[in-house]
Tab-separated table of C-alpha atoms and ligand atoms in Angstrom:
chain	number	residue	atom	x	y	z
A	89	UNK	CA	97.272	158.722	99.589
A	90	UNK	CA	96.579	157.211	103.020
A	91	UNK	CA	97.765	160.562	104.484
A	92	UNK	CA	95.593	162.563	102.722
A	93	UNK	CA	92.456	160.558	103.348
A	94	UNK	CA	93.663	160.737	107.045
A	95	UNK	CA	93.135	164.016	107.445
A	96	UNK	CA	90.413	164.625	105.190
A	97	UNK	CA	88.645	162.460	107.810
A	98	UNK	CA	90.250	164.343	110.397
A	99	UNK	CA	88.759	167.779	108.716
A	100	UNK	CA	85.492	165.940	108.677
A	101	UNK	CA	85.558	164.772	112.441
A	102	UNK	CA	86.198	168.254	113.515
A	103	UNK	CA	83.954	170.494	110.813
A	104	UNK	CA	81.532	167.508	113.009
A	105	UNK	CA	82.493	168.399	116.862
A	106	UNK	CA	79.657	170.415	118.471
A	107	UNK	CA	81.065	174.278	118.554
A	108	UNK	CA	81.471	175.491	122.366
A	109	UNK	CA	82.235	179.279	122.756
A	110	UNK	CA	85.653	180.099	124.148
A	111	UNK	CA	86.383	182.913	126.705
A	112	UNK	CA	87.846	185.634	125.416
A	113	UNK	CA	90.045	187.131	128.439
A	114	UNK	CA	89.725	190.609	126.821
A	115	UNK	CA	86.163	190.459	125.539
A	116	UNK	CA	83.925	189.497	128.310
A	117	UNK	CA	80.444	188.336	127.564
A	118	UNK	CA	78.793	191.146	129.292
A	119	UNK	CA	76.820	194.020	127.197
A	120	UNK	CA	75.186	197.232	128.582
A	121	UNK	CA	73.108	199.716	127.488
A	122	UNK	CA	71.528	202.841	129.807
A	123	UNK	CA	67.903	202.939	129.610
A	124	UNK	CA	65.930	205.726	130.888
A	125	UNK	CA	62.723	204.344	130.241
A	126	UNK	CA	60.437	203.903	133.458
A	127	UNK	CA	56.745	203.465	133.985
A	128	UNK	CA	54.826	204.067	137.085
A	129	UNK	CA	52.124	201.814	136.540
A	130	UNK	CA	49.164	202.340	139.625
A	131	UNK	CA	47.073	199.035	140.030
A	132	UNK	CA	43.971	198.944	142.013
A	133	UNK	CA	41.857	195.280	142.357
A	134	UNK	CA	40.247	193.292	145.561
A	135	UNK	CA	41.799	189.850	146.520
A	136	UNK	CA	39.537	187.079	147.564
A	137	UNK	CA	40.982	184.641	149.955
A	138	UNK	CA	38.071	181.796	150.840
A	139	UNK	CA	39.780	179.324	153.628
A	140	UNK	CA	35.931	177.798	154.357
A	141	UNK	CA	34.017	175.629	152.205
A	142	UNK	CA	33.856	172.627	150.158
A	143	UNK	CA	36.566	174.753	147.577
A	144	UNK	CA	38.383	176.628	149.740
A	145	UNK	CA	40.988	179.074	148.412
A	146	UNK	CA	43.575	178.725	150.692
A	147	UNK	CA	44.349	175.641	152.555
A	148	UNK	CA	46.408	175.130	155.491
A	149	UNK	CA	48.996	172.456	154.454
A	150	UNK	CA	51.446	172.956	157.872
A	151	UNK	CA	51.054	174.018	161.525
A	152	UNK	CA	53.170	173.715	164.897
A	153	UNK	CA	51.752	171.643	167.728
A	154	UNK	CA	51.342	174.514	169.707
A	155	UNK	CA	49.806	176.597	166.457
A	156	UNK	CA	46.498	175.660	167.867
A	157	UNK	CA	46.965	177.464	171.109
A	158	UNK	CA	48.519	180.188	169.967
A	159	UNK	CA	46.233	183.494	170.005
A	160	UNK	CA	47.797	184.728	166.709
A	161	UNK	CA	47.986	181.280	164.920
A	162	UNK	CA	51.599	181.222	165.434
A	163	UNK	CA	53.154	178.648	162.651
A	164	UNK	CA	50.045	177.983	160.511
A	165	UNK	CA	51.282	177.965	156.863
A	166	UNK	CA	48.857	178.110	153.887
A	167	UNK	CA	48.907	177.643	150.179
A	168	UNK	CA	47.071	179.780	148.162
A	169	UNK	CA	45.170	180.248	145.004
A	170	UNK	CA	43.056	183.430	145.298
A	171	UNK	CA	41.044	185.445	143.131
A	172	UNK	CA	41.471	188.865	142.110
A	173	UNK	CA	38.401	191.133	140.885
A	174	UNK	CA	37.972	194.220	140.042
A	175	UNK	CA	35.588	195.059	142.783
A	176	UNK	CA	34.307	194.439	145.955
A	177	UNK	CA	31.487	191.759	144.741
A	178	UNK	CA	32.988	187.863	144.180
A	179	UNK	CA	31.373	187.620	140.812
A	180	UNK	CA	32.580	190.820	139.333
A	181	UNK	CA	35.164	190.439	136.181
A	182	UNK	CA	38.216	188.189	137.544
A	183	UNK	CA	41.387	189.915	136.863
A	184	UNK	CA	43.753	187.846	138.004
A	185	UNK	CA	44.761	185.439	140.467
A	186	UNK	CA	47.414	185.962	143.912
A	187	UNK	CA	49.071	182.450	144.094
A	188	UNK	CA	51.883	181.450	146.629
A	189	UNK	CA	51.957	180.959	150.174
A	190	UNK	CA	51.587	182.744	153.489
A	191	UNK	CA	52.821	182.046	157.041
A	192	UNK	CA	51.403	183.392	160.171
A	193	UNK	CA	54.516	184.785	161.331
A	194	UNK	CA	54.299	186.646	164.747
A	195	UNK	CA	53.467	185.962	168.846
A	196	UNK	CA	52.204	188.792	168.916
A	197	UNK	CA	49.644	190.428	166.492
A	198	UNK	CA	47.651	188.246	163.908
A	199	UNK	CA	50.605	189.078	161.117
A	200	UNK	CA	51.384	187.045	157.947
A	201	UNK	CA	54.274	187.155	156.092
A	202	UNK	CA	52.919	186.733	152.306
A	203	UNK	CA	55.051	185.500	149.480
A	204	UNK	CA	52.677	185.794	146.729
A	205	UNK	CA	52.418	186.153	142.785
A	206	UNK	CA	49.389	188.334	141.447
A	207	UNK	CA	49.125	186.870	137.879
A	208	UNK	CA	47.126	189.130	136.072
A	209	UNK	CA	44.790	187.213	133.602
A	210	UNK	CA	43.151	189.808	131.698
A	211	UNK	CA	42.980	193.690	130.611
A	212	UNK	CA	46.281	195.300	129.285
A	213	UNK	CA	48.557	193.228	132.252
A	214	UNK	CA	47.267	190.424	131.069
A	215	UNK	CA	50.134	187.811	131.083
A	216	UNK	CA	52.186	189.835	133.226
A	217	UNK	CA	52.742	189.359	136.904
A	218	UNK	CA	54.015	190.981	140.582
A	219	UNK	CA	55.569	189.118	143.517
A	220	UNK	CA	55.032	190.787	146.832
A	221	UNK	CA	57.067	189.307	149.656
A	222	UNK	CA	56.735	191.226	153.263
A	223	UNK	CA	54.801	191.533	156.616
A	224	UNK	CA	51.155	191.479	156.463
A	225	UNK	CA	49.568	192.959	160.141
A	226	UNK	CA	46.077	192.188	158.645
A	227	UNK	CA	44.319	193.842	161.721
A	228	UNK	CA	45.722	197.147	160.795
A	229	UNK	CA	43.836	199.295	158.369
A	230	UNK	CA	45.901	199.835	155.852
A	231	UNK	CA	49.191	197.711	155.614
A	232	UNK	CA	51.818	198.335	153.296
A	233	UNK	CA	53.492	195.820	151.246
A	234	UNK	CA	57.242	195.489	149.359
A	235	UNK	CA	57.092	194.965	145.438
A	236	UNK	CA	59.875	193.055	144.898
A	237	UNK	CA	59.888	192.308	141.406
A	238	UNK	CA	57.961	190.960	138.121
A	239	UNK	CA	57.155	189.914	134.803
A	240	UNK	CA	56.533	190.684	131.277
A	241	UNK	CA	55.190	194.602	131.898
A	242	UNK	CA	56.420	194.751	135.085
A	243	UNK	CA	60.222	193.589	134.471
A	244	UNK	CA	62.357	195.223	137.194
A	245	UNK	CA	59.011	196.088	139.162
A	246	UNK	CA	59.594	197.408	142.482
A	247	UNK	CA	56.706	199.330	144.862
A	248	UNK	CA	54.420	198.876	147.109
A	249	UNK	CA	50.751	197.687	147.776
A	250	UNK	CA	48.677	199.539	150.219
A	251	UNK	CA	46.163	197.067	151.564
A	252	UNK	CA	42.926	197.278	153.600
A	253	UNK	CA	40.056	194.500	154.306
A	254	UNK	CA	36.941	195.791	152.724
A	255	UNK	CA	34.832	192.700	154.680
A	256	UNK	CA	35.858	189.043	156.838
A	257	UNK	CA	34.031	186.750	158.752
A	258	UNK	CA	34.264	184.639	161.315
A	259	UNK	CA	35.780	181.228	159.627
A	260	UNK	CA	38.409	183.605	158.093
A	261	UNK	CA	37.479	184.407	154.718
A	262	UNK	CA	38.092	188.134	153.704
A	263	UNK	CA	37.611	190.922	150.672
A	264	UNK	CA	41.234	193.048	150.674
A	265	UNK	CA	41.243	195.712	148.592
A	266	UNK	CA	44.743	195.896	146.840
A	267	UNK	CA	46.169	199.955	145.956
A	268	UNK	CA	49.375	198.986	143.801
A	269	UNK	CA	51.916	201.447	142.724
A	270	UNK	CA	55.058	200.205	140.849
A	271	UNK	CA	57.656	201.458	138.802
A	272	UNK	CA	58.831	199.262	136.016
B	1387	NAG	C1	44.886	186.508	128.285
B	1387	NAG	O1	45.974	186.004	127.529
B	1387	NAG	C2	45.838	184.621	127.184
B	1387	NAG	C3	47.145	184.164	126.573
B	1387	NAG	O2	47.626	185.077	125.637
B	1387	NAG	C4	44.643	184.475	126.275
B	1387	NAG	O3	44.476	183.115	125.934
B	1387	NAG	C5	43.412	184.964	126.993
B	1387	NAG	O4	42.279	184.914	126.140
B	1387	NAG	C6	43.596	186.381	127.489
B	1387	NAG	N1	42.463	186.718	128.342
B	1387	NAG	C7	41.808	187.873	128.266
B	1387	NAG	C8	40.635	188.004	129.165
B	1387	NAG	O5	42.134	188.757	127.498
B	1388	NAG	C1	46.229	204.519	145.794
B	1388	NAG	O1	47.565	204.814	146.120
B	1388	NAG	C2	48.016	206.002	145.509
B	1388	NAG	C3	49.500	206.125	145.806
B	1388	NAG	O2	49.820	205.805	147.129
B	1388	NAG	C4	47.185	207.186	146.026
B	1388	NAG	O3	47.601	208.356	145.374
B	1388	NAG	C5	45.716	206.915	145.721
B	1388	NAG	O4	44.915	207.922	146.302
B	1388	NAG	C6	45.269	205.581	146.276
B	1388	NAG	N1	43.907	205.295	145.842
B	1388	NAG	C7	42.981	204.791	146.652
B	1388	NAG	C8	41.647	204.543	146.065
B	1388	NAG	O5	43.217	204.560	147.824
């Protein structure tokens, strides 16, 4: 009788124990499937990056001593939260926003190297984002860009962004128009 209660409880304690999955030396937990399926999605938008003002859009938040002297800004790093529109004009429908950081990264050309996400906030990307990572030689016309990756539409994005400064001034702020081409 004692027995028998025994390991009832014992059936009890175990039915009880939290289940962990096992390794199973000839069934690895790895599944495939070949897909086909890709999209080349072309994106086209202006980025607004404001570093004047009372509510600036892109803040230096670390420089070198020397950063100062440097002719190309050498070291500056800045956080960003910029706007993206779908044209030219500040106040035209907002579209997203390019959030992340760039460095000025070279002696000797005013270059950044941008680590950005362009969150797209409305239309059919809505949700969905792009991360460009790569060399930025703003003084060039056009400067092309890596894709390196996404979300939610753009999953396994990878392209390129051609970009070119529609307008800057003098404290720094500039109007980039963004030509994004991506296959997803
Ligand atoms: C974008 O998606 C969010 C979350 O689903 C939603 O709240 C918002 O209204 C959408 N914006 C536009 C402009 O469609
Ligand atoms: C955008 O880029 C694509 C692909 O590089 C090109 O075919 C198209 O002409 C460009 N559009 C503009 C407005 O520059």
């Amino acid at each position: 009788m004692a027995n028998l209660s025994n390991s009832l409880f014992l059936v009890l304690l175990l039915a009880a124990l939290p289940w962990t999955p096992t390794l199973n030396a000839k069934k690895p937990l790895i599944s495939r499937h070949d897909s086909q399926k890709q999209t080349v999605t072309n994106i086209q938008f202006y980025f607004h990056d404001t570093p004047s003002g009372n509510t600036p859009s892109a803040i230096k938040v670390a420089e070198a001593p020397s950063s100062a002297n440097s002719p190309t800004l050498f070291g500056n790093v800045l956080i960003v939260d910029d706007p993206l529109t779908e044209t030219p004009d500040p106040k035209s429908k907002e579209v997203g926003r390019a959030q992340g950081l760039y460095a000025m990264a070279s002696q000797q050309e005013l270059a950044l190297l941008m680590t950005l996400t362009y969150q797209f906030t409305a239309g059919e990307f809505n949700g969905s984002s792009i991360v460009i990572v790569g060399k930025n030689s703003v003084m060039h016309k056009v400067r092309e860009l890596p894709v390196v990756g996404g979300t939610g539409v753009f999953r396994f994005a990878r392209g390129y962004a051609l970009a070119s400064t529609y307008s800057f001034n003098t404290v720094g702020d500039a109007i980039v128009g963004y030509n994004v081409t991506v296959i997803h």
